[in-house]
C-alpha positions as a LaTeX table, in Angstrom:
\begin{tabular}{lrrr}
\hline
Residue & $x$ (\AA) & $y$ (\AA) & $z$ (\AA) \\
\hline
Unk1 & 0.67 & 6.61 & 10.94 \\
Unk2 & $-1.79$ & 4.69 & 8.79 \\
Unk3 & $-0.43$ & 1.40 & 7.46 \\
Unk4 & $-1.15$ & 1.27 & 3.75 \\
Unk5 & $-1.66$ & $-1.94$ & 1.86 \\
Unk6 & 1.17 & $-1.53$ & $-0.65$ \\
Unk7 & 2.08 & $-4.28$ & $-3.08$ \\
Unk8 & 5.21 & $-6.34$ & $-2.41$ \\
Unk9 & 7.63 & $-7.81$ & $-4.97$ \\
Unk10 & 9.58 & $-11.05$ & $-5.72$ \\
Unk11 & 13.03 & $-11.43$ & $-7.21$ \\
Unk12 & 15.91 & $-13.89$ & $-7.66$ \\
Unk13 & 14.58 & $-17.41$ & $-7.87$ \\
Unk14 & 15.80 & $-20.58$ & $-9.52$ \\
Unk15 & 13.74 & $-22.75$ & $-11.84$ \\
Unk16 & 10.66 & $-24.34$ & $-10.32$ \\
Unk17 & 11.83 & $-27.59$ & $-11.85$ \\
Unk18 & 14.64 & $-27.93$ & $-9.30$ \\
Unk19 & 13.80 & $-30.25$ & $-6.38$ \\
Unk20 & 14.12 & $-27.33$ & $-3.98$ \\
Unk21 & 14.82 & $-23.67$ & $-4.58$ \\
Unk22 & 14.74 & $-20.33$ & $-2.75$ \\
Unk23 & 11.74 & $-18.04$ & $-3.23$ \\
Unk24 & 11.55 & $-14.68$ & $-1.57$ \\
Unk25 & 8.03 & $-14.66$ & $-0.19$ \\
Unk26 & 8.45 & $-13.23$ & 3.32 \\
Unk27 & 6.62 & $-10.14$ & 4.45 \\
Unk28 & 9.74 & $-8.17$ & 3.57 \\
Unk29 & 10.11 & $-9.73$ & 0.10 \\
Unk30 & 10.22 & $-7.58$ & $-3.04$ \\
Unk31 & 7.15 & $-7.82$ & $-5.42$ \\
Unk32 & 7.13 & $-7.04$ & $-9.11$ \\
Unk33 & 4.13 & $-4.86$ & $-9.45$ \\
Unk34 & 2.73 & $-2.20$ & $-11.68$ \\
Unk35 & 3.44 & 0.95 & $-9.73$ \\
Unk36 & 6.07 & $-0.20$ & $-7.26$ \\
Unk37 & 8.22 & 2.75 & $-6.34$ \\
Unk38 & 10.89 & 3.56 & $-8.90$ \\
Unk39 & 14.16 & 1.86 & $-7.89$ \\
Unk40 & 17.18 & 3.91 & $-6.92$ \\
Unk41 & 19.46 & 1.18 & $-8.30$ \\
Unk42 & 19.16 & $-1.23$ & $-11.25$ \\
Unk43 & 17.42 & $-4.59$ & $-10.60$ \\
Unk44 & 19.87 & $-7.18$ & $-9.34$ \\
Unk45 & 20.97 & $-10.01$ & $-11.62$ \\
Unk46 & 18.42 & $-12.75$ & $-12.05$ \\
Unk47 & 15.36 & $-10.63$ & $-11.33$ \\
Unk48 & 12.42 & $-10.77$ & $-13.73$ \\
Unk49 & 10.64 & $-7.66$ & $-14.92$ \\
Unk50 & 7.34 & $-7.72$ & $-16.75$ \\
Unk51 & 6.56 & $-5.02$ & $-19.35$ \\
Unk52 & 5.72 & $-1.72$ & $-17.68$ \\
Unk53 & 6.62 & $-3.05$ & $-14.22$ \\
Unk54 & 9.14 & $-1.35$ & $-12.00$ \\
Unk55 & 11.29 & $-3.26$ & $-9.49$ \\
Unk56 & 11.93 & $-2.24$ & $-5.93$ \\
Unk57 & 14.73 & $-3.91$ & $-3.98$ \\
Unk58 & 14.07 & $-4.20$ & $-0.26$ \\
Unk59 & 15.38 & $-6.31$ & 2.59 \\
Unk60 & 14.13 & $-9.85$ & 2.06 \\
Unk61 & 13.66 & $-13.11$ & 3.89 \\
Unk62 & 14.40 & $-16.37$ & 2.11 \\
Unk63 & 12.94 & $-19.81$ & 2.61 \\
Unk64 & 13.37 & $-23.19$ & 0.98 \\
Unk65 & 10.22 & $-24.39$ & $-0.77$ \\
Unk66 & 9.72 & $-27.83$ & $-2.37$ \\
Unk67 & 9.04 & $-27.85$ & $-6.10$ \\
Unk68 & 5.68 & $-29.54$ & $-5.43$ \\
Unk69 & 4.61 & $-26.55$ & $-3.35$ \\
Unk70 & 5.88 & $-24.15$ & $-5.99$ \\
Unk71 & 3.69 & $-25.95$ & $-8.52$ \\
Unk72 & 0.67 & $-25.22$ & $-6.32$ \\
Unk73 & 1.64 & $-21.55$ & $-6.18$ \\
Unk74 & 1.83 & $-21.47$ & $-9.97$ \\
Unk75 & $-1.59$ & $-23.11$ & $-10.23$ \\
Unk76 & $-3.17$ & $-20.52$ & $-7.91$ \\
Unk77 & $-1.52$ & $-17.65$ & $-9.77$ \\
Unk78 & $-2.49$ & $-18.98$ & $-13.20$ \\
Unk79 & $-6.13$ & $-19.14$ & $-12.15$ \\
Unk80 & $-6.02$ & $-15.61$ & $-10.73$ \\
Unk81 & $-4.21$ & $-14.23$ & $-13.78$ \\
Unk82 & $-6.61$ & $-15.83$ & $-16.26$ \\
Unk83 & $-9.67$ & $-14.50$ & $-14.46$ \\
Unk84 & $-8.38$ & $-10.96$ & $-14.01$ \\
Unk85 & $-6.97$ & $-10.73$ & $-17.54$ \\
Unk86 & $-10.16$ & $-12.14$ & $-19.03$ \\
Unk87 & $-12.28$ & $-9.61$ & $-17.14$ \\
Unk88 & $-9.99$ & $-6.78$ & $-18.27$ \\
Unk89 & $-10.29$ & $-7.75$ & $-21.95$ \\
Unk90 & $-14.05$ & $-8.17$ & $-21.73$ \\
Unk91 & $-14.71$ & $-4.84$ & $-20.03$ \\
Unk92 & $-12.39$ & $-3.01$ & $-22.42$ \\
Unk93 & $-14.31$ & $-4.34$ & $-25.43$ \\
Unk94 & $-17.62$ & $-3.49$ & $-23.82$ \\
Unk95 & $-16.30$ & $-0.01$ & $-23.10$ \\
Unk96 & $-15.56$ & 0.36 & $-26.81$ \\
Unk97 & $-19.12$ & $-0.62$ & $-27.70$ \\
Unk98 & $-20.56$ & 1.74 & $-25.11$ \\
Unk99 & $-18.45$ & 4.58 & $-26.53$ \\
Unk100 & $-19.61$ & 3.88 & $-30.09$ \\
Unk101 & $-23.24$ & 3.90 & $-29.02$ \\
Unk102 & $-22.91$ & 7.16 & $-27.11$ \\
Unk103 & $-22.97$ & 5.78 & $-23.56$ \\
Unk104 & $-20.06$ & 7.87 & $-22.38$ \\
Unk105 & $-20.45$ & 7.34 & $-18.66$ \\
Unk106 & $-20.91$ & 3.59 & $-19.11$ \\
Unk107 & $-17.82$ & 3.51 & $-21.35$ \\
Unk108 & $-15.77$ & 5.27 & $-18.67$ \\
Unk109 & $-16.95$ & 2.79 & $-16.04$ \\
Unk110 & $-16.13$ & $-0.28$ & $-18.14$ \\
Unk111 & $-12.71$ & 1.09 & $-19.04$ \\
Unk112 & $-11.83$ & 2.07 & $-15.49$ \\
Unk113 & $-12.76$ & $-1.35$ & $-14.14$ \\
Unk114 & $-10.94$ & $-2.97$ & $-17.06$ \\
Unk115 & $-7.78$ & $-1.11$ & $-16.07$ \\
Unk116 & $-8.21$ & $-2.04$ & $-12.42$ \\
Unk117 & $-8.45$ & $-5.71$ & $-13.43$ \\
Unk118 & $-5.32$ & $-5.26$ & $-15.57$ \\
Unk119 & $-3.39$ & $-4.01$ & $-12.55$ \\
Unk120 & $-4.27$ & $-7.26$ & $-10.76$ \\
Unk121 & $-3.49$ & $-9.39$ & $-13.81$ \\
Unk122 & $-0.09$ & $-7.72$ & $-14.29$ \\
Unk123 & 0.75 & $-8.36$ & $-10.64$ \\
Unk124 & $-0.10$ & $-12.06$ & $-10.94$ \\
Unk125 & 1.81 & $-12.30$ & $-14.24$ \\
Unk126 & 4.95 & $-10.80$ & $-12.69$ \\
Unk127 & 4.85 & $-13.33$ & $-9.84$ \\
Unk128 & 4.37 & $-16.18$ & $-12.33$ \\
Unk129 & 7.41 & $-15.08$ & $-14.33$ \\
Unk130 & 9.52 & $-15.02$ & $-11.20$ \\
Unk131 & 8.42 & $-18.60$ & $-10.53$ \\
Unk132 & 9.55 & $-19.55$ & $-14.01$ \\
Unk133 & 6.07 & $-19.88$ & $-15.48$ \\
Unk134 & 4.54 & $-18.03$ & $-18.43$ \\
Unk135 & 1.14 & $-16.40$ & $-17.77$ \\
Unk136 & $-1.60$ & $-18.23$ & $-19.66$ \\
Unk137 & $-5.15$ & $-17.06$ & $-20.36$ \\
Unk138 & $-7.60$ & $-18.46$ & $-22.89$ \\
Unk139 & $-10.04$ & $-15.60$ & $-23.40$ \\
Unk140 & $-13.56$ & $-15.97$ & $-24.73$ \\
Unk141 & $-15.35$ & $-12.61$ & $-24.63$ \\
Unk142 & $-19.15$ & $-12.97$ & $-24.50$ \\
Unk143 & $-21.08$ & $-11.24$ & $-27.25$ \\
Unk144 & $-21.92$ & $-7.73$ & $-26.15$ \\
Unk145 & $-25.67$ & $-7.27$ & $-25.82$ \\
Unk146 & $-27.67$ & $-4.35$ & $-24.55$ \\
Unk147 & $-26.22$ & $-2.02$ & $-21.95$ \\
Unk148 & $-28.41$ & $-3.67$ & $-19.32$ \\
Unk149 & $-27.19$ & $-7.14$ & $-20.32$ \\
Unk150 & $-23.54$ & $-6.11$ & $-20.18$ \\
Unk151 & $-24.00$ & $-4.57$ & $-16.73$ \\
Unk152 & $-25.79$ & $-7.69$ & $-15.46$ \\
Unk153 & $-23.13$ & $-10.04$ & $-16.85$ \\
Unk154 & $-20.36$ & $-7.93$ & $-15.32$ \\
Unk155 & $-22.13$ & $-7.84$ & $-11.95$ \\
Unk156 & $-22.52$ & $-11.62$ & $-11.87$ \\
Unk157 & $-18.85$ & $-12.07$ & $-12.77$ \\
Unk158 & $-17.63$ & $-9.76$ & $-10.01$ \\
Unk159 & $-19.91$ & $-11.33$ & $-7.41$ \\
Unk160 & $-18.64$ & $-14.80$ & $-8.30$ \\
Unk161 & $-15.06$ & $-13.56$ & $-8.03$ \\
Unk162 & $-15.62$ & $-12.03$ & $-4.59$ \\
Unk163 & $-17.89$ & $-14.67$ & $-3.08$ \\
Unk164 & $-16.28$ & $-17.86$ & $-4.40$ \\
Unk165 & $-13.22$ & $-17.49$ & $-6.63$ \\
Unk166 & $-10.79$ & $-15.58$ & $-4.41$ \\
Unk167 & $-12.00$ & $-17.15$ & $-1.13$ \\
Unk168 & $-11.18$ & $-20.59$ & $-2.57$ \\
Unk169 & $-7.73$ & $-19.46$ & $-3.73$ \\
Unk170 & $-7.01$ & $-17.78$ & $-0.40$ \\
Unk171 & $-8.06$ & $-20.91$ & 1.51 \\
Unk172 & $-5.74$ & $-23.02$ & $-0.64$ \\
Unk173 & $-2.86$ & $-20.60$ & $-0.22$ \\
Unk174 & $-3.22$ & $-20.58$ & 3.56 \\
Unk175 & $-2.47$ & $-24.31$ & 3.57 \\
Unk176 & 1.01 & $-23.51$ & 2.25 \\
Unk177 & 3.72 & $-21.83$ & 4.31 \\
Unk178 & 5.47 & $-18.46$ & 4.17 \\
Unk179 & 3.33 & $-16.93$ & 1.46 \\
Unk180 & 2.01 & $-13.87$ & 3.26 \\
Unk181 & 2.86 & $-11.61$ & 0.33 \\
Unk182 & 0.72 & $-13.57$ & $-2.12$ \\
Unk183 & $-2.11$ & $-13.66$ & 0.42 \\
Unk184 & $-1.99$ & $-9.88$ & 0.72 \\
Unk185 & $-2.19$ & $-9.43$ & $-3.03$ \\
Unk186 & $-5.05$ & $-11.91$ & $-3.45$ \\
Unk187 & $-6.93$ & $-10.22$ & $-0.63$ \\
Unk188 & $-6.23$ & $-6.79$ & $-2.13$ \\
Unk189 & $-7.61$ & $-7.90$ & $-5.51$ \\
Unk190 & $-10.68$ & $-9.35$ & $-3.79$ \\
Unk191 & $-11.35$ & $-6.00$ & $-2.10$ \\
Unk192 & $-11.20$ & $-4.18$ & $-5.43$ \\
Unk193 & $-13.46$ & $-6.72$ & $-7.11$ \\
Unk194 & $-15.98$ & $-6.08$ & $-4.34$ \\
Unk195 & $-15.79$ & $-2.41$ & $-5.25$ \\
Unk196 & $-16.40$ & $-3.30$ & $-8.91$ \\
Unk197 & $-19.45$ & $-5.33$ & $-7.92$ \\
Unk198 & $-20.93$ & $-2.35$ & $-6.07$ \\
Unk199 & $-20.43$ & $-0.10$ & $-9.09$ \\
Unk200 & $-22.06$ & $-2.61$ & $-11.43$ \\
Unk201 & $-24.88$ & $-3.16$ & $-8.94$ \\
Unk202 & $-25.61$ & 0.57 & $-9.03$ \\
Unk203 & $-25.58$ & 0.44 & $-12.83$ \\
Unk204 & $-27.97$ & $-2.53$ & $-12.94$ \\
Unk205 & $-30.45$ & $-0.77$ & $-10.65$ \\
Unk206 & $-30.62$ & 2.34 & $-12.84$ \\
Unk207 & $-28.97$ & 1.73 & $-16.25$ \\
Unk208 & $-30.60$ & 4.78 & $-17.86$ \\
Unk209 & $-28.45$ & 7.20 & $-15.89$ \\
Unk210 & $-25.41$ & 5.59 & $-17.53$ \\
Unk211 & $-26.62$ & 6.41 & $-21.04$ \\
Unk212 & $-25.60$ & 10.05 & $-20.72$ \\
Unk213 & $-22.45$ & 11.93 & $-19.88$ \\
Unk214 & $-21.23$ & 11.80 & $-16.32$ \\
Unk215 & $-18.29$ & 12.14 & $-13.97$ \\
Unk216 & $-14.82$ & 10.66 & $-14.12$ \\
Unk217 & $-13.42$ & 7.41 & $-12.75$ \\
Unk218 & $-9.80$ & 7.31 & $-11.59$ \\
Unk219 & $-7.76$ & 4.14 & $-11.11$ \\
Unk220 & $-4.76$ & 3.77 & $-8.82$ \\
Unk221 & $-2.03$ & 2.04 & $-10.83$ \\
Unk222 & $-0.53$ & 0.58 & $-7.66$ \\
Unk223 & $-3.45$ & $-1.32$ & $-6.13$ \\
Unk224 & $-6.33$ & $-0.98$ & $-8.61$ \\
Unk225 & $-8.55$ & 1.16 & $-6.38$ \\
Unk226 & $-11.23$ & 3.13 & $-8.27$ \\
Unk227 & $-12.17$ & 6.66 & $-7.23$ \\
Unk228 & $-15.24$ & 8.51 & $-8.52$ \\
Unk229 & $-15.23$ & 12.23 & $-9.28$ \\
Unk230 & $-12.27$ & 14.40 & $-8.34$ \\
Unk231 & $-9.58$ & 12.09 & $-6.95$ \\
Unk232 & $-7.83$ & 12.84 & $-3.64$ \\
Unk233 & $-4.12$ & 13.62 & $-3.40$ \\
Unk234 & $-3.42$ & 10.06 & $-2.32$ \\
Unk235 & $-5.07$ & 6.71 & $-2.91$ \\
Unk236 & $-7.42$ & 5.95 & 0.02 \\
Unk237 & $-6.44$ & 2.27 & $-0.13$ \\
Unk238 & $-2.64$ & 2.16 & $-0.53$ \\
Unk239 & $-1.62$ & 5.79 & $-0.05$ \\
Unk240 & 0.00 & 6.22 & $-3.48$ \\
Unk241 & 0.33 & 9.77 & $-4.83$ \\
Unk242 & $-1.95$ & 10.99 & $-7.62$ \\
Unk243 & 0.97 & 10.78 & $-10.07$ \\
Unk244 & 0.23 & 7.04 & $-10.03$ \\
Unk245 & $-3.43$ & 7.57 & $-11.08$ \\
Unk246 & $-5.11$ & 7.16 & $-14.47$ \\
Unk247 & $-8.45$ & 8.90 & $-15.12$ \\
Unk248 & $-11.23$ & 7.80 & $-17.47$ \\
Unk249 & $-13.63$ & 10.59 & $-18.38$ \\
Unk250 & $-17.36$ & 10.04 & $-18.74$ \\
Unk251 & $-17.84$ & 13.44 & $-20.40$ \\
\hline
\end{tabular}
């Protein structure tokens, strides 16, 4: 059976300001993520649930982590959240401009990638809340230019994220212990951002074909995977059913 890269969830932690506290970060830990399977029982006391996020309770492993290490986790997550959320806001606004100017296929692309970035941002935000930290993002959306300029800016942003941003975060996280679940989610986001870069690269090479109507883009609400055209029954990345998909039409 194919092993799918499904998101994992955290729950039940004490304040990061305690000298030491338990965090559930083992491979079997629970993760608060957009699209986790719907729980059969209510979340246990002390769990944190972000808006629109479902909680899954699974068998967990616990480990004692110094507050200084927790602070590093928060720093990594804040950086990841700010970047993903900022990209989501930017692409959504550019999708609005593309729609107003009649670039329906371009609008669908921007909005689909915006939603994929939001899946990642929501995942990082949920983990931050469990660690006792509020997600912070200071957003400055660049002025939308021509369609070609927006595509080029987006391509450069995604390349930087894939080639430098996430590799640096992943390297830093590997220096800490027992954080396999965060590593998996950073690596999953990096894979999707690579997919975004390829889509924007195609758009930069031939922007004119994006001025007209075109096919649909479907986003998996579990992992952020983007599928072009008619989506399959299950996400090719994490295996989630199509009931967890959201489609953006370019028609």
